mmCIF file of C-alpha atoms in Angstrom:
data_model
loop_
_atom_site.group_PDB
_atom_site.id
_atom_site.type_symbol
_atom_site.label_atom_id
_atom_site.label_comp_id
_atom_site.label_asym_id
_atom_site.label_seq_id
_atom_site.Cartn_x
_atom_site.Cartn_y
_atom_site.Cartn_z
ATOM 1 C CA MET A 1 10.033 -8.769 30.358
ATOM 2 C CA SER A 2 7.436 -8.195 27.605
ATOM 3 C CA ILE A 3 6.900 -4.499 28.350
ATOM 4 C CA PRO A 4 10.601 -3.459 28.215
ATOM 5 C CA ILE A 5 11.179 -5.508 25.070
ATOM 6 C CA ARG A 6 8.135 -3.930 23.393
ATOM 7 C CA ALA A 7 9.206 -0.426 24.453
ATOM 8 C CA ASP A 8 12.689 -1.040 23.114
ATOM 9 C CA ARG A 9 11.314 -2.207 19.772
ATOM 10 C CA LEU A 10 9.104 0.865 19.515
ATOM 11 C CA GLN A 11 12.009 3.187 20.281
ATOM 12 C CA ARG A 12 14.114 1.536 17.572
ATOM 13 C CA ILE A 13 11.314 2.125 15.078
ATOM 14 C CA LEU A 14 10.793 5.757 16.014
ATOM 15 C CA ALA A 15 14.528 6.427 16.002
ATOM 16 C CA THR A 16 14.680 5.634 12.281
ATOM 17 C CA GLN A 17 12.345 8.493 11.318
ATOM 18 C CA THR A 18 14.182 11.052 9.225
ATOM 19 C CA ASP A 19 14.253 14.803 9.642
ATOM 20 C CA ARG A 20 11.706 15.142 6.850
ATOM 21 C CA GLY A 21 9.245 12.915 8.726
ATOM 22 C CA ALA A 22 9.573 9.816 6.542
ATOM 23 C CA PHE A 23 10.302 6.298 7.685
ATOM 24 C CA PRO A 24 13.253 5.104 5.606
ATOM 25 C CA SER A 25 13.822 2.315 3.149
ATOM 26 C CA VAL A 26 16.639 1.108 0.929
ATOM 27 C CA VAL A 27 16.262 1.130 -2.828
ATOM 28 C CA PHE A 28 18.357 -1.363 -4.790
ATOM 29 C CA LEU A 29 19.361 0.132 -8.120
ATOM 30 C CA PRO A 30 21.241 -1.600 -10.937
ATOM 31 C CA ASP A 31 24.457 0.058 -9.691
ATOM 32 C CA GLY A 32 23.897 -0.592 -5.976
ATOM 33 C CA PRO A 33 21.726 0.307 -2.960
ATOM 34 C CA ALA A 34 20.789 3.809 -1.803
ATOM 35 C CA ASP A 35 18.890 5.208 1.161
ATOM 36 C CA ASP A 36 15.386 6.340 0.283
ATOM 37 C CA GLU A 37 12.562 8.343 1.876
ATOM 38 C CA ASN A 38 9.126 7.835 0.371
ATOM 39 C CA GLY A 39 5.521 8.124 1.400
ATOM 40 C CA PHE A 40 4.668 4.495 0.662
ATOM 41 C CA VAL A 41 6.863 3.033 3.401
ATOM 42 C CA THR A 42 5.894 5.870 5.728
ATOM 43 C CA ALA A 43 2.164 5.162 5.334
ATOM 44 C CA LEU A 44 2.625 1.426 5.894
ATOM 45 C CA VAL A 45 4.691 1.998 9.042
ATOM 46 C CA LEU A 46 2.000 4.329 10.386
ATOM 47 C CA ASP A 47 -0.603 1.648 9.695
ATOM 48 C CA ALA A 48 1.411 -1.007 11.551
ATOM 49 C CA LEU A 49 1.968 1.301 14.522
ATOM 50 C CA ALA A 50 -1.756 2.045 14.658
ATOM 51 C CA ALA A 51 -2.498 -1.683 14.542
ATOM 52 C CA ALA A 52 -0.123 -2.141 17.465
ATOM 53 C CA GLY A 53 -2.039 0.453 19.478
ATOM 54 C CA GLU A 54 0.822 2.943 19.549
ATOM 55 C CA SER A 55 -1.285 6.039 18.918
ATOM 56 C CA GLN A 56 -0.176 7.886 22.060
ATOM 57 C CA ALA A 57 3.441 6.800 22.430
ATOM 58 C CA ALA A 58 4.115 7.647 18.802
ATOM 59 C CA THR A 59 2.128 10.893 18.626
ATOM 60 C CA ALA A 60 4.983 13.224 17.662
ATOM 61 C CA ALA A 61 6.351 10.779 15.108
ATOM 62 C CA ARG A 62 2.903 10.277 13.600
ATOM 63 C CA GLU A 63 2.348 13.996 13.179
ATOM 64 C CA ARG A 64 5.681 14.448 11.387
ATOM 65 C CA ALA A 65 4.931 11.452 9.188
ATOM 66 C CA LEU A 66 1.520 12.881 8.295
ATOM 67 C CA ASP A 67 3.211 16.169 7.364
ATOM 68 C CA PHE A 68 5.413 14.202 4.960
ATOM 69 C CA LEU A 69 2.438 12.354 3.445
ATOM 70 C CA ALA A 70 0.509 15.598 3.010
ATOM 71 C CA ARG A 71 3.385 16.983 0.919
ATOM 72 C CA CYS A 72 2.978 14.027 -1.451
ATOM 73 C CA GLU A 73 -0.402 15.312 -2.669
ATOM 74 C CA ALA A 74 -0.190 16.461 -6.279
ATOM 75 C CA PRO A 75 -0.846 20.216 -6.396
ATOM 76 C CA ASP A 76 -2.117 20.013 -9.964
ATOM 77 C CA GLN A 77 -4.468 17.106 -9.193
ATOM 78 C CA PRO A 78 -5.775 17.499 -5.619
ATOM 79 C CA GLY A 79 -6.881 14.247 -4.056
ATOM 80 C CA SER A 80 -4.114 12.239 -5.722
ATOM 81 C CA PHE A 81 -0.720 11.361 -4.256
ATOM 82 C CA ARG A 82 2.785 10.579 -5.474
ATOM 83 C CA PHE A 83 5.390 8.161 -4.086
ATOM 84 C CA TYR A 84 7.531 11.218 -3.215
ATOM 85 C CA PRO A 85 6.618 14.838 -2.437
ATOM 86 C CA LEU A 86 6.778 17.034 -5.515
ATOM 87 C CA GLY A 87 10.340 18.227 -6.085
ATOM 88 C CA GLU A 88 11.757 15.771 -3.525
ATOM 89 C CA HIS A 89 12.274 12.702 -5.712
ATOM 90 C CA PRO A 90 15.801 11.256 -5.501
ATOM 91 C CA SER A 91 18.653 12.372 -7.733
ATOM 92 C CA TRP A 92 18.921 8.954 -9.432
ATOM 93 C CA MET A 93 15.357 9.320 -10.786
ATOM 94 C CA PRO A 94 15.455 11.585 -13.862
ATOM 95 C CA LEU A 95 11.722 12.379 -13.872
ATOM 96 C CA PRO A 96 9.308 12.464 -10.935
ATOM 97 C CA LEU A 97 6.720 9.727 -10.670
ATOM 98 C CA VAL A 98 3.144 10.713 -11.446
ATOM 99 C CA PRO A 99 0.368 10.118 -8.879
ATOM 100 C CA ASP A 100 -0.811 6.535 -8.559
ATOM 101 C CA ALA A 101 -3.840 4.737 -7.138
ATOM 102 C CA ASP A 102 -1.966 2.729 -4.504
ATOM 103 C CA ASP A 103 -0.257 5.691 -2.856
ATOM 104 C CA THR A 104 -3.417 7.755 -3.161
ATOM 105 C CA ALA A 105 -5.454 5.147 -1.289
ATOM 106 C CA LEU A 106 -2.865 4.542 1.433
ATOM 107 C CA PHE A 107 -1.903 8.180 2.046
ATOM 108 C CA SER A 108 -5.442 9.587 2.048
ATOM 109 C CA LEU A 109 -6.577 6.865 4.446
ATOM 110 C CA ALA A 110 -3.628 7.653 6.733
ATOM 111 C CA LEU A 111 -4.582 11.329 6.719
ATOM 112 C CA VAL A 112 -8.159 10.477 7.671
ATOM 113 C CA ASN A 113 -7.159 7.981 10.352
ATOM 114 C CA GLY A 114 -4.606 10.474 11.675
ATOM 115 C CA GLY A 115 -7.233 13.180 12.065
ATOM 116 C CA ARG A 116 -5.889 15.482 9.358
ATOM 117 C CA TRP A 117 -8.826 15.034 6.967
ATOM 118 C CA PRO A 118 -12.525 14.413 7.633
ATOM 119 C CA ARG A 119 -13.740 11.067 6.339
ATOM 120 C CA ALA A 120 -15.932 12.871 3.813
ATOM 121 C CA SER A 121 -12.760 13.913 1.979
ATOM 122 C CA LEU A 122 -12.325 10.358 0.705
ATOM 123 C CA ALA A 123 -15.590 10.475 -1.242
ATOM 124 C CA GLU A 124 -15.464 14.156 -2.144
ATOM 125 C CA ARG A 125 -11.779 14.640 -2.895
ATOM 126 C CA VAL A 126 -10.102 11.291 -3.582
ATOM 127 C CA LEU A 127 -12.566 8.931 -5.228
ATOM 128 C CA PRO A 128 -13.449 11.339 -8.075
ATOM 129 C CA VAL A 129 -9.803 11.208 -9.141
ATOM 130 C CA LEU A 130 -9.527 7.425 -8.816
ATOM 131 C CA ASN A 131 -12.788 6.863 -10.674
ATOM 132 C CA ARG A 132 -11.410 8.585 -13.759
ATOM 133 C CA PHE A 133 -8.949 5.716 -14.106
ATOM 134 C CA ARG A 134 -11.105 2.604 -13.940
ATOM 135 C CA MET A 135 -11.397 -0.229 -16.438
ATOM 136 C CA ALA A 136 -14.600 0.479 -18.352
ATOM 137 C CA TRP A 137 -14.544 -2.870 -20.174
ATOM 138 C CA VAL A 138 -12.405 -5.978 -20.246
ATOM 139 C CA SER A 139 -10.607 -6.262 -23.586
ATOM 140 C CA GLY A 140 -9.211 -9.361 -25.197
ATOM 141 C CA ALA A 141 -5.730 -8.320 -24.052
ATOM 142 C CA ALA A 142 -6.756 -8.246 -20.394
ATOM 143 C CA LYS A 143 -5.473 -10.724 -17.818
ATOM 144 C CA PRO A 144 -7.811 -13.551 -16.763
ATOM 145 C CA TRP A 145 -8.548 -11.843 -13.430
ATOM 146 C CA HIS A 146 -9.228 -8.339 -14.737
ATOM 147 C CA THR A 147 -12.719 -7.089 -13.925
ATOM 148 C CA GLU A 148 -14.815 -4.219 -15.205
ATOM 149 C CA GLY A 149 -14.602 -1.358 -12.737
ATOM 150 C CA CYS A 150 -11.185 -2.211 -11.312
ATOM 151 C CA HIS A 151 -8.635 0.567 -10.903
ATOM 152 C CA PHE A 152 -5.616 1.307 -13.059
ATOM 153 C CA THR A 153 -2.309 2.105 -11.357
ATOM 154 C CA TRP A 154 -1.255 5.464 -12.802
ATOM 155 C CA LEU A 155 -3.501 8.501 -12.454
ATOM 156 C CA ASP A 156 -2.324 10.034 -15.693
ATOM 157 C CA PRO A 157 -3.969 9.602 -19.123
ATOM 158 C CA ARG A 158 -0.566 9.447 -20.798
ATOM 159 C CA TYR A 159 0.041 5.951 -19.379
ATOM 160 C CA VAL A 160 -1.166 3.610 -22.112
ATOM 161 C CA PRO A 161 -1.268 0.728 -21.434
ATOM 162 C CA ASN A 162 -1.885 1.327 -17.748
ATOM 163 C CA ASP A 163 -1.111 -1.526 -15.341
ATOM 164 C CA VAL A 164 -3.679 -3.111 -13.038
ATOM 165 C CA ASP A 165 -2.149 -4.194 -9.724
ATOM 166 C CA LEU A 166 -4.271 -6.459 -7.531
ATOM 167 C CA CYS A 167 -2.605 -5.412 -4.270
ATOM 168 C CA ALA A 168 -3.110 -1.739 -5.103
ATOM 169 C CA ASN A 169 -6.761 -2.437 -5.871
ATOM 170 C CA VAL A 170 -7.225 -4.036 -2.447
ATOM 171 C CA ASN A 171 -5.839 -0.858 -0.875
ATOM 172 C CA VAL A 172 -8.228 1.245 -2.970
ATOM 173 C CA ALA A 173 -11.137 -0.962 -1.882
ATOM 174 C CA THR A 174 -10.161 -0.517 1.775
ATOM 175 C CA MET A 175 -10.117 3.256 1.394
ATOM 176 C CA ALA A 176 -13.433 3.154 -0.494
ATOM 177 C CA TRP A 177 -15.025 1.061 2.258
ATOM 178 C CA VAL A 178 -13.984 3.644 4.849
ATOM 179 C CA ALA A 179 -15.453 6.373 2.615
ATOM 180 C CA ASP A 180 -18.783 4.534 3.037
ATOM 181 C CA THR A 181 -20.901 5.921 0.233
ATOM 182 C CA PRO A 182 -22.932 3.921 -2.308
ATOM 183 C CA ALA A 183 -20.686 5.113 -5.132
ATOM 184 C CA ALA A 184 -17.548 4.156 -3.190
ATOM 185 C CA LEU A 185 -18.848 0.659 -2.554
ATOM 186 C CA THR A 186 -18.982 -0.060 -6.292
ATOM 187 C CA SER A 187 -15.177 -0.093 -6.157
ATOM 188 C CA VAL A 188 -15.264 -2.621 -3.327
ATOM 189 C CA THR A 189 -17.555 -4.915 -5.316
ATOM 190 C CA ALA A 190 -15.395 -4.752 -8.440
ATOM 191 C CA VAL A 191 -12.181 -5.359 -6.496
ATOM 192 C CA ALA A 192 -13.667 -8.269 -4.537
ATOM 193 C CA THR A 193 -14.680 -9.920 -7.806
ATOM 194 C CA MET A 194 -11.207 -9.396 -9.246
ATOM 195 C CA VAL A 195 -9.444 -10.724 -6.134
ATOM 196 C CA LYS A 196 -11.587 -13.872 -6.257
ATOM 197 C CA ARG A 197 -10.684 -14.404 -9.905
ATOM 198 C CA GLY A 198 -7.011 -13.750 -9.216
ATOM 199 C CA LEU A 199 -6.841 -16.141 -6.282
ATOM 200 C CA ASP A 200 -8.649 -18.821 -8.274
ATOM 201 C CA TRP A 201 -6.179 -18.380 -11.131
ATOM 202 C CA ALA A 202 -3.052 -18.333 -8.942
ATOM 203 C CA GLY A 203 -3.989 -20.992 -6.402
ATOM 204 C CA PRO A 204 -0.960 -22.084 -4.356
ATOM 205 C CA SER A 205 1.519 -21.063 -7.087
ATOM 206 C CA ALA A 206 3.853 -18.304 -5.872
ATOM 207 C CA ALA A 207 4.946 -17.659 -9.464
ATOM 208 C CA ARG A 208 1.360 -17.002 -10.511
ATOM 209 C CA ALA A 209 0.586 -14.999 -7.375
ATOM 210 C CA ARG A 210 3.484 -12.657 -8.181
ATOM 211 C CA LEU A 211 1.915 -11.874 -11.557
ATOM 212 C CA LEU A 212 -1.218 -10.518 -9.913
ATOM 213 C CA SER A 213 0.600 -7.439 -8.583
ATOM 214 C CA PRO A 214 3.369 -6.196 -10.910
ATOM 215 C CA TYR A 215 4.644 -3.609 -8.410
ATOM 216 C CA TYR A 216 4.856 -6.090 -5.509
ATOM 217 C CA PRO A 217 7.562 -8.717 -6.059
ATOM 218 C CA SER A 218 6.543 -10.592 -2.894
ATOM 219 C CA PRO A 219 3.009 -12.023 -3.071
ATOM 220 C CA ALA A 220 2.927 -11.951 0.744
ATOM 221 C CA GLU A 221 2.137 -8.241 0.382
ATOM 222 C CA LEU A 222 -1.223 -9.176 -1.132
ATOM 223 C CA ALA A 223 -1.938 -11.156 2.036
ATOM 224 C CA HIS A 224 -0.880 -8.139 4.109
ATOM 225 C CA ALA A 225 -3.203 -5.872 2.122
ATOM 226 C CA LEU A 226 -6.129 -8.272 2.528
ATOM 227 C CA ALA A 227 -5.413 -8.628 6.245
ATOM 228 C CA ARG A 228 -5.353 -4.842 6.630
ATOM 229 C CA ALA A 229 -8.696 -4.638 4.797
ATOM 230 C CA VAL A 230 -10.240 -7.180 7.153
ATOM 231 C CA ARG A 231 -8.805 -5.413 10.203
ATOM 232 C CA LEU A 232 -10.443 -2.178 9.000
ATOM 233 C CA GLY A 233 -13.784 -3.891 8.534
ATOM 234 C CA VAL A 234 -14.002 -4.571 4.775
ATOM 235 C CA THR A 235 -16.333 -7.554 5.136
ATOM 236 C CA PRO A 236 -16.530 -8.509 1.412
ATOM 237 C CA LEU A 237 -12.780 -9.173 1.427
ATOM 238 C CA ARG A 238 -12.696 -11.371 4.529
ATOM 239 C CA PRO A 239 -13.518 -14.684 2.748
ATOM 240 C CA LEU A 240 -10.834 -13.868 0.181
ATOM 241 C CA TRP A 241 -8.296 -13.256 2.936
ATOM 242 C CA GLU A 242 -9.299 -16.620 4.398
ATOM 243 C CA ILE A 243 -8.422 -18.210 1.061
ATOM 244 C CA ALA A 244 -5.163 -16.292 0.562
ATOM 245 C CA ARG A 245 -3.853 -17.056 4.049
ATOM 246 C CA THR A 246 -3.887 -20.801 3.350
ATOM 247 C CA HIS A 247 -1.293 -20.544 0.565
ATOM 248 C CA PRO A 248 2.460 -20.812 1.279
ATOM 249 C CA TRP A 249 3.125 -17.623 -0.688
ATOM 250 C CA ALA A 250 1.163 -15.640 1.938
ATOM 251 C CA GLN A 251 3.947 -16.094 4.484
ATOM 252 C CA ASP A 252 6.706 -13.486 4.726
ATOM 253 C CA GLU A 253 10.191 -14.471 3.664
ATOM 254 C CA ASP A 254 13.285 -13.038 5.322
ATOM 255 C CA ASP A 255 14.420 -9.820 3.635
ATOM 256 C CA ALA A 256 11.670 -10.034 1.016
ATOM 257 C CA PRO A 257 11.391 -6.913 -1.167
ATOM 258 C CA LEU A 258 8.467 -4.626 -0.450
ATOM 259 C CA CYS A 259 7.834 -3.090 -3.868
ATOM 260 C CA SER A 260 9.524 -2.640 -7.218
ATOM 261 C CA SER A 261 9.444 -1.050 -10.621
ATOM 262 C CA ASP A 262 7.175 -2.940 -13.018
ATOM 263 C CA ASP A 263 10.178 -4.618 -14.663
ATOM 264 C CA GLY A 264 11.699 -5.660 -11.334
ATOM 265 C CA ARG A 265 15.012 -3.917 -11.983
ATOM 266 C CA ILE A 266 14.556 -1.535 -9.030
ATOM 267 C CA ILE A 267 13.333 -2.864 -5.684
ATOM 268 C CA TRP A 268 12.727 -1.388 -2.250
ATOM 269 C CA ARG A 269 13.242 -3.057 1.110
ATOM 270 C CA ALA A 270 12.075 -1.573 4.397
ATOM 271 C CA PRO A 271 13.567 -3.102 7.570
ATOM 272 C CA VAL A 272 11.661 -0.580 9.701
ATOM 273 C CA LEU A 273 8.355 -1.829 8.302
ATOM 274 C CA ARG A 274 9.270 -5.401 9.204
ATOM 275 C CA GLU A 275 10.060 -4.172 12.709
ATOM 276 C CA ALA A 276 6.750 -2.305 12.940
ATOM 277 C CA ARG A 277 4.820 -5.343 11.752
ATOM 278 C CA ALA A 278 6.630 -7.482 14.323
ATOM 279 C CA LEU A 279 5.606 -4.995 17.006
ATOM 280 C CA ALA A 280 1.974 -5.277 15.942
ATOM 281 C CA ALA A 281 2.188 -9.056 15.783
ATOM 282 C CA GLU A 282 3.298 -9.156 19.420
ATOM 283 C CA GLU A 283 -0.170 -7.879 20.329
ATOM 284 C CA LYS A 284 -1.901 -10.117 17.751
ATOM 285 C CA ALA A 285 -3.095 -6.905 16.180
ATOM 286 C CA LEU A 286 -1.700 -6.769 12.670
ATOM 287 C CA THR A 287 -4.176 -9.337 11.345
ATOM 288 C CA PRO A 288 -7.387 -10.715 12.852
ATOM 289 C CA ASP A 289 -5.668 -13.993 13.769
ATOM 290 C CA CYS A 290 -2.048 -12.858 13.588
ATOM 291 C CA PHE A 291 -1.052 -15.388 10.935
ATOM 292 C CA LEU A 292 1.767 -13.300 9.443
#
C-alpha cells in the first residue's frame, strides 16, 4: 500500500501548483485570509520534493516553479531576490517588498540545484550582494546572539535598523557552503557562531527561541533550516542541529504559521509545504534522522 499512498500524496501536492508556477499559501491579514503565491513557499516545496527524491516525477512542476523563482530576481540588483516577482505583489500590499537575504539564499540555491544556474553563480553573482549587508561590528544595541559578520535581512541601505534573523542566516550559510569558496565560508563561520550563541541563550524556552528569528513565528522553522543545512552537507552546523533537535520547540505544531511580518500582524501558512515535508518524511529524507 505504501507506493499508491505516496503517489497519491505527490499528486495532491503537484495539483496545487498555480498557473504562474508557484506553490500556494494563505496569508492571514488583519481583515481576513487571502490566497497568496510567493517564491518563499515555492522554494521550500521544491526543497522538500528534492529531499523526497521526486526529481523525475515532478520534473514539469519543478521547471515551472523555477521559472517563477527566476522572475523574483531584482532587475536593478542582479543576484538578489524578492518574496514576489517584480510587479506581481498582491493588491493588499501597497508597496512591493525589497530583496532580502533569506529569499536570495533559498531561491538562488534552488536555481543551482535545479540546473538553471552553475554553482559558480552563487559566489560570483549572489554573495557579493549579500556581503554588502553584513554586520561589521556588534553595537551595544545588538541582541546577545548577534555576531560580527552575520547577515542583515533586507538588501536595501534604506532599512535602518535592519533586522537580523537567525533562521535566514542559516539559509544564507547553507547557500554559502554550497558556493564553496574561502570567502563564502566566512559567512558559514559567522553564522555558526551566532547560532551557538542563540541556542545557548534560548535553551528550551519556546518564547526565547521565537525571538531569534523575527520573521518566523514558529521556532520549529529554525530546526527545519538547520536540518536542511545538515542534509546538504554543512558540517559546522550539524552539532548545532543536534542541540536544537532536543528542545520541544523544534517539533512542528499543527497548523503552525510558516512566516510573518516582523510585527506578527500578517502571517502565512502553507498546507502544501506540510504535505511535501510529510512526503519526504515517509522516506526518512527530510532530515538526517527524520526527527520532524
